[in-house]
CSV table of C-alpha atoms in Angstrom, one decimal:
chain,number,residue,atom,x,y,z
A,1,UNK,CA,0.0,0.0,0.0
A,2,UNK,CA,2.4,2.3,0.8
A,3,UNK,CA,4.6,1.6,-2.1
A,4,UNK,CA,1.1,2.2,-4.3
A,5,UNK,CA,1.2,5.2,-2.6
A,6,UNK,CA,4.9,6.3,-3.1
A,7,UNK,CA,4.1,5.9,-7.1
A,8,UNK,CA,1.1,8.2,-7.1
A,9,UNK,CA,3.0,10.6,-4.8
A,10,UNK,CA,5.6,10.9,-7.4
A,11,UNK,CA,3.3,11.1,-10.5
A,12,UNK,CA,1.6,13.7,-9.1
A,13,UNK,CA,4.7,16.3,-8.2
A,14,UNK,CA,5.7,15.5,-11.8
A,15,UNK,CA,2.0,16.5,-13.0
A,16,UNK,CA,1.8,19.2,-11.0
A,17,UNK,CA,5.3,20.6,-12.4
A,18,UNK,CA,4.1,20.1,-15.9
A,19,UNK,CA,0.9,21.8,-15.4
A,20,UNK,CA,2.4,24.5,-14.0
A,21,UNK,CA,5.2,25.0,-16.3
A,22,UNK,CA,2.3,24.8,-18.7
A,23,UNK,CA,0.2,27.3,-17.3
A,24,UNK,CA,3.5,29.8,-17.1
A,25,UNK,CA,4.2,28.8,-20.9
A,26,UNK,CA,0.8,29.9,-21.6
A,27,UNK,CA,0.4,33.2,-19.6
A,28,UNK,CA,3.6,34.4,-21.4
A,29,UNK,CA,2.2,33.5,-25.0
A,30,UNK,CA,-0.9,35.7,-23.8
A,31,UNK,CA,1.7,38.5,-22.6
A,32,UNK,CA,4.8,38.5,-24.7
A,33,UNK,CA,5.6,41.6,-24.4
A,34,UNK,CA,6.6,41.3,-21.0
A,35,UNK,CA,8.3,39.1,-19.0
A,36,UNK,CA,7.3,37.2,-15.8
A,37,UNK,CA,9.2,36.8,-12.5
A,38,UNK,CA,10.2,33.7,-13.5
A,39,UNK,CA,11.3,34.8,-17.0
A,40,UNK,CA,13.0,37.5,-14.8
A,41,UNK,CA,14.6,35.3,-13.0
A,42,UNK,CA,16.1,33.1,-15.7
A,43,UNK,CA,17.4,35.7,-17.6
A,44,UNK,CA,19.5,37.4,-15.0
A,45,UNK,CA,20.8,33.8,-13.5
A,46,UNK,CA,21.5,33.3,-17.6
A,47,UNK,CA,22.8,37.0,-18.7
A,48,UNK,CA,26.4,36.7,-17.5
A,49,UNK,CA,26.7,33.4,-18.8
A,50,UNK,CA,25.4,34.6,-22.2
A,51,UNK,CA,27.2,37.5,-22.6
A,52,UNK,CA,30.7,35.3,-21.4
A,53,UNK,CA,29.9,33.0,-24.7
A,54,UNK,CA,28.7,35.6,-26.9
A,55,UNK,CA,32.3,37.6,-26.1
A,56,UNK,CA,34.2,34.0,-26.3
A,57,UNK,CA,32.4,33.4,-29.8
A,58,UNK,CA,32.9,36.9,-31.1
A,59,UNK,CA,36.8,36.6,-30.1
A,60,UNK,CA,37.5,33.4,-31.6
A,61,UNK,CA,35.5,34.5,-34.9
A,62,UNK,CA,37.9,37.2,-34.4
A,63,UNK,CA,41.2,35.2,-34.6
A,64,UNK,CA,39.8,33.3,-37.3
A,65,UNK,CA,38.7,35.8,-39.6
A,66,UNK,CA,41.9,37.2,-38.7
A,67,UNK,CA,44.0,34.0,-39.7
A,68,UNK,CA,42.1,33.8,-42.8
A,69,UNK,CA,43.2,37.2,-43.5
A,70,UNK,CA,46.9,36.7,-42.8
A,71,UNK,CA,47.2,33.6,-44.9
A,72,UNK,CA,45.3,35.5,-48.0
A,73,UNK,CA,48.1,38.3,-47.3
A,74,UNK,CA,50.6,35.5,-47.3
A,75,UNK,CA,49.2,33.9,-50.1
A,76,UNK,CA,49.4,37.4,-51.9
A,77,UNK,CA,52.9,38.0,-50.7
A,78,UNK,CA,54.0,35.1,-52.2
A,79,UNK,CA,52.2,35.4,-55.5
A,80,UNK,CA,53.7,39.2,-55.8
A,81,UNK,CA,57.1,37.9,-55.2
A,82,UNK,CA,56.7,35.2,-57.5
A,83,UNK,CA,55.8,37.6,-60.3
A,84,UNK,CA,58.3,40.3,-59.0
A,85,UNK,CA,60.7,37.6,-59.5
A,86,UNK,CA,59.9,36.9,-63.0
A,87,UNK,CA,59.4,40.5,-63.7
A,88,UNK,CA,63.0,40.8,-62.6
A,89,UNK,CA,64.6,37.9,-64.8
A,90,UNK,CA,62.8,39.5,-67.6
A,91,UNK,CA,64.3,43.0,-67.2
A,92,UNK,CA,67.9,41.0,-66.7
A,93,UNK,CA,67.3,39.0,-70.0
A,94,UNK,CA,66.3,42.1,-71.9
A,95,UNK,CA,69.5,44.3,-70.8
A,96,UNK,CA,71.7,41.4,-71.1
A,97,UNK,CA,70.5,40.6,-75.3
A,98,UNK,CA,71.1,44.8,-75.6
A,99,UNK,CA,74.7,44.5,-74.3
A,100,UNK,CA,74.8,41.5,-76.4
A,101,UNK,CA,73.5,43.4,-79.3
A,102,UNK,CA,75.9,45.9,-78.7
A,103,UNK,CA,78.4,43.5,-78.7
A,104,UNK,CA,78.0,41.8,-81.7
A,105,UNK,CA,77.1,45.1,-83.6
A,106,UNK,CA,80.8,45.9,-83.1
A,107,UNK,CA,82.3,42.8,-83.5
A,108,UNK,CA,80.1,43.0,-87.0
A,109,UNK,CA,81.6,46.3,-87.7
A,110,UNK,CA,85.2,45.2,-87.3
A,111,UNK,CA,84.5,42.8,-89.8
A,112,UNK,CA,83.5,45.0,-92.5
A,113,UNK,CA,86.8,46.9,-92.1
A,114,UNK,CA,88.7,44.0,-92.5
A,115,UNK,CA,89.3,43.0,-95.9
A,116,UNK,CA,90.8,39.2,-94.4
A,117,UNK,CA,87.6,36.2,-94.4
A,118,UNK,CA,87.4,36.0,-90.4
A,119,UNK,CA,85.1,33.7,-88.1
A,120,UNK,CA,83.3,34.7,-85.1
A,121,UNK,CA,84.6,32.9,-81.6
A,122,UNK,CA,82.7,33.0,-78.8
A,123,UNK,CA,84.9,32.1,-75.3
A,124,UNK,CA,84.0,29.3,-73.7
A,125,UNK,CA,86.5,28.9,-71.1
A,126,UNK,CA,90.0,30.1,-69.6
A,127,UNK,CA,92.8,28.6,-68.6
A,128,UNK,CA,95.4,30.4,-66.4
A,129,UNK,CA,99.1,28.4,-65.7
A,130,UNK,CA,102.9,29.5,-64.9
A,131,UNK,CA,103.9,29.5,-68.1
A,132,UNK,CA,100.8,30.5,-70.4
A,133,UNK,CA,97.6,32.4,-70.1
A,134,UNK,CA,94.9,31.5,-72.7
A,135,UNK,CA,91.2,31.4,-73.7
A,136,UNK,CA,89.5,28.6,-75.0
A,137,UNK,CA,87.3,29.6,-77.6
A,138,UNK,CA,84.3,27.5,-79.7
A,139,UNK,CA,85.7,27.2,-83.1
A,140,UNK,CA,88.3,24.4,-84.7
A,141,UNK,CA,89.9,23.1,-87.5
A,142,UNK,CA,86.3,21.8,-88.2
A,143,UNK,CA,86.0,25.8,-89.1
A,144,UNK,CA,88.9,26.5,-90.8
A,145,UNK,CA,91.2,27.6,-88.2
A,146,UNK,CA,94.9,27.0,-87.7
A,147,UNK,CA,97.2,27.7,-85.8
A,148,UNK,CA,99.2,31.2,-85.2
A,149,UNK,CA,96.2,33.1,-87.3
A,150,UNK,CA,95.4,36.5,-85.5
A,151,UNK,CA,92.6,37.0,-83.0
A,152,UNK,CA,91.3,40.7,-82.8
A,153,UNK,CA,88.6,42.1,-80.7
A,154,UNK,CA,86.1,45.3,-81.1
A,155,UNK,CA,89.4,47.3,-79.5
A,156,UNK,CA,91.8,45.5,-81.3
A,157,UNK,CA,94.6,43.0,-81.0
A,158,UNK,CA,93.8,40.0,-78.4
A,159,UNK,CA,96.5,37.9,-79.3
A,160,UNK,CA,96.6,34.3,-81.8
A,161,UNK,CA,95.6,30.8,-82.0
A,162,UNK,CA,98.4,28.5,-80.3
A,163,UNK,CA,96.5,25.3,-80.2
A,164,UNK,CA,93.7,23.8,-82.5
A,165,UNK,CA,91.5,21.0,-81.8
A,166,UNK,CA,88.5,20.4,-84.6
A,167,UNK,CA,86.0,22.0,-82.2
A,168,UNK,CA,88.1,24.5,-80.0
A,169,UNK,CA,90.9,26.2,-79.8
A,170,UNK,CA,93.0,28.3,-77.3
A,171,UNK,CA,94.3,32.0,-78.1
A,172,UNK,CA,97.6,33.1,-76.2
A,173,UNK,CA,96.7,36.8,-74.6
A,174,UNK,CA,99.0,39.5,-76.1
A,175,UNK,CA,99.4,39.6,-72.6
A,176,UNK,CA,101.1,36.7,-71.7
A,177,UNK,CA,104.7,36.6,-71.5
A,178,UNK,CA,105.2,33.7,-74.5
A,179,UNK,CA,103.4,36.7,-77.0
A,180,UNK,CA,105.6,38.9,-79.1
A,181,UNK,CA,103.5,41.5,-81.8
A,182,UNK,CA,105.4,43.8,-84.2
A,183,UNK,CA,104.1,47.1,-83.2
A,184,UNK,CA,104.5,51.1,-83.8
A,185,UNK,CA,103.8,54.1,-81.8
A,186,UNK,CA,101.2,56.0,-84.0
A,187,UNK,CA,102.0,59.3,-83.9
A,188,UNK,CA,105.7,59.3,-84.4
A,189,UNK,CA,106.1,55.9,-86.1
A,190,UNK,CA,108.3,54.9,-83.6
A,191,UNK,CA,108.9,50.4,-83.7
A,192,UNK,CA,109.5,48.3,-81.4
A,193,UNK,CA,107.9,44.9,-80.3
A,194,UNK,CA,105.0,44.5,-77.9
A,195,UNK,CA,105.6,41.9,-75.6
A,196,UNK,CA,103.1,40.4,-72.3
A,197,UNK,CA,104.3,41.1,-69.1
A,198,UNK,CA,101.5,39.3,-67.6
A,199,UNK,CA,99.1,40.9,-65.1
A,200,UNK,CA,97.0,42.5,-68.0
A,201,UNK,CA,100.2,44.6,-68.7
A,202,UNK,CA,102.8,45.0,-71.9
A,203,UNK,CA,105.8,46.5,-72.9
A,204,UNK,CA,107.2,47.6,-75.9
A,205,UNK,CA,111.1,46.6,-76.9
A,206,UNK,CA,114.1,47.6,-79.1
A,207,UNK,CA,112.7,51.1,-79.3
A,208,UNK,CA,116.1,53.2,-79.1
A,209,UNK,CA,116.2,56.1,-77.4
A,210,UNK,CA,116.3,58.5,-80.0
A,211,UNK,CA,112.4,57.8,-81.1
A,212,UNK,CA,110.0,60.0,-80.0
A,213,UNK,CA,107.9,58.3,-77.9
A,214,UNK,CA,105.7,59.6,-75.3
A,215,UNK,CA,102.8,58.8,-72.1
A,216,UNK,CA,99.4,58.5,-73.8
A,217,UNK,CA,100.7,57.6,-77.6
A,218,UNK,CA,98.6,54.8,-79.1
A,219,UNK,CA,100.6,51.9,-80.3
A,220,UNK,CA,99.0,49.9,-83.1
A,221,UNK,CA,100.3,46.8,-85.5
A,222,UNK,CA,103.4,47.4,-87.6
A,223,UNK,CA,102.4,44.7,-90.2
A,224,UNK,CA,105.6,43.4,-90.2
A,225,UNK,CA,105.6,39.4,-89.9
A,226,UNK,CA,102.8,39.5,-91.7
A,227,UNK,CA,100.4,38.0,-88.8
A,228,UNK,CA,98.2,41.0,-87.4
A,229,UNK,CA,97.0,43.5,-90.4
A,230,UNK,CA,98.5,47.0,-89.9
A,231,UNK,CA,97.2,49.6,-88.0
A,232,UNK,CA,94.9,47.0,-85.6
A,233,UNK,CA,95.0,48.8,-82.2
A,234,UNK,CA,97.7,47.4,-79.4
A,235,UNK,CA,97.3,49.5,-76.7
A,236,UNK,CA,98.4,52.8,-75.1
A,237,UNK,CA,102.1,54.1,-73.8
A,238,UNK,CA,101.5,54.5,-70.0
A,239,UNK,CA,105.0,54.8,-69.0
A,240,UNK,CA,108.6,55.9,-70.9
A,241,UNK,CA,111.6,55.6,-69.5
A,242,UNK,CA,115.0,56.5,-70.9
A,243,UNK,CA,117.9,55.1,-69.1
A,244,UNK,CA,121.7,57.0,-68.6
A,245,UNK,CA,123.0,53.9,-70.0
A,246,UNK,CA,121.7,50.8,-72.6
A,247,UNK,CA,120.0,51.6,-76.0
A,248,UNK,CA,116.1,51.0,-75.9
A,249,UNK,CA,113.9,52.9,-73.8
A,250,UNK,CA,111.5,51.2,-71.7
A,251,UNK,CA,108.4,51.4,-72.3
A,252,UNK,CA,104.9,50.3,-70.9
A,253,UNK,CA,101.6,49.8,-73.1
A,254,UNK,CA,98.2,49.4,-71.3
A,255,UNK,CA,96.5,47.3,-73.8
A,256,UNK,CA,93.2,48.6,-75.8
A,257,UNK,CA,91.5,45.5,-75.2
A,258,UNK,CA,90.3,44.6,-71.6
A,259,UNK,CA,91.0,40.8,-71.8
A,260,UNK,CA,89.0,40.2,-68.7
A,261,UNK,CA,85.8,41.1,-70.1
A,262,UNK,CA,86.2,39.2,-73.4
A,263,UNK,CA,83.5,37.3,-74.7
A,264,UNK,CA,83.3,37.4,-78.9
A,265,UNK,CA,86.4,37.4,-80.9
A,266,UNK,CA,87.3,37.5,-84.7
A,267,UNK,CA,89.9,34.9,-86.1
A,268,UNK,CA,91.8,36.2,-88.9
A,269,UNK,CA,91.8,33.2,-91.7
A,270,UNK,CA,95.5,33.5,-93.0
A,271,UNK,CA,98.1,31.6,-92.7
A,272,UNK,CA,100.9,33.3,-91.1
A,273,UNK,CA,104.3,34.0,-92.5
A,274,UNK,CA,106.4,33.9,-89.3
């Protein structure tokens, strides 16, 4: 009995709770306007815990939209560097085919002034030893080139062939201390022979004393020997000294050419008569 009783005590309380949460439910659809003590209630127990999640979710919407906004910057960065990049190789590849240009537009000239069939070289390599100093350029036997033939530059002399392969060669620097060239001071006609002294320097021997020769003269190919044409460009006198005793003056020559920047050459194709 009194378990009977226990049930119906408990199925009444919950009645009674639905009933009147129905009854609450129903006075506040008749007055929504304005909220009941209960409603009151609720909402200030409920109020700080509301505005705590509405601030959490408005914070971490703000770090995302804010991550999603740094990694479309990033992504931009990159893509501006990217094209930055390629902007910048293009600019490189256009002012390097103008110098090239340039380059070839006065190796072309010297060509037309030289009555002597000659074949463009491009250098392909270097190769620096104690005893010789030479470039290695892309043109052979397979071409028609032989060895001791002239090699001449936009500014002039560069030096000749020493070693011929069918497919390369190597040209010994007027520099070097192996080359010898026949050569004259312009001005006065002065001769002597233009030897390498190594170091991008040259000197100019068996000029006697008595020529006239002086700082800032031009010395250009005698012709004699028959191996560089005459007049082709040497170099300039940067030094002239004249001794109390000996017969030759000494004399330095800064070549015309800058052999350090070479990158086209013209061989001569002669044979030489050394």
């Amino acid at each position: 009995m009194k378990e009977l009783l226990l049930r119906y005590k408990r199925f009444l309380i919950t009645a009674t709770f639905l009933v009147t949460a129905f009854l609450i439910y129903a006075l506040n659809l008749r007055n929504k306007e304005h909220a009941n003590p209960v409603e009151r209630s609720v909402m200030a127990v409920t109020a700080p815990f509301a505005n705590a999640v509405a601030s959490a979710d408005n914070f971490v919407e703000g770090i995302w939209r804010d991550y999603l906004d740094l990694v479309q910057v990033r992504q931009e960065n990159i893509a501006l560097r990217k094209s930055v990049k390629r902007l910048n190789e293009r600019i490189l590849a256009g002012n390097e085919a103008v110098v090239a240009n340039a380059r070839l537009q006065a190796l072309l000239s010297l060509k037309g002034t030289q009555e002597t069939p000659s074949v463009a070289v491009s250098v392909i390599g270097e190769d620096s030893s104690a005893w010789f100093k030479t470039l290695v350029v892309d043109r052979g036997s397979a071409d028609g080139l032989a060895e001791g033939m002239p090699v001449l530059a936009a500014g002039g002399a560069v030096g000749r062939l020493v070693k011929v392969a069918p497919h390369s060669s190597r040209v010994l620097l007027l520099t070097d201390h192996a080359s010898a060239i026949a050569a004259m001071v312009q001005r006065s006609r002065a001769r002597g022979v233009v030897r390498g002294m190594g170091g991008g320097r040259c000197s100019m021997e068996f000029t006697v004393k008595d020529e006239d020769v002086k700082v800032g003269d031009a010395v250009i190919c005698s012709g004699i020997g028959g191996v560089f044409p005459k007049g082709v460009p040497i170099g300039e006198v940067t030094m002239v000294k004249k001794g109390e005793y000996g017969v030759f003056q000494t004399i330095e020559v800064r070549p015309t050419v800058n052999i350090g920047r070479l990158e086209e050459m013209l061989v001569l194709l002669k044979q030489p008569h050394d």
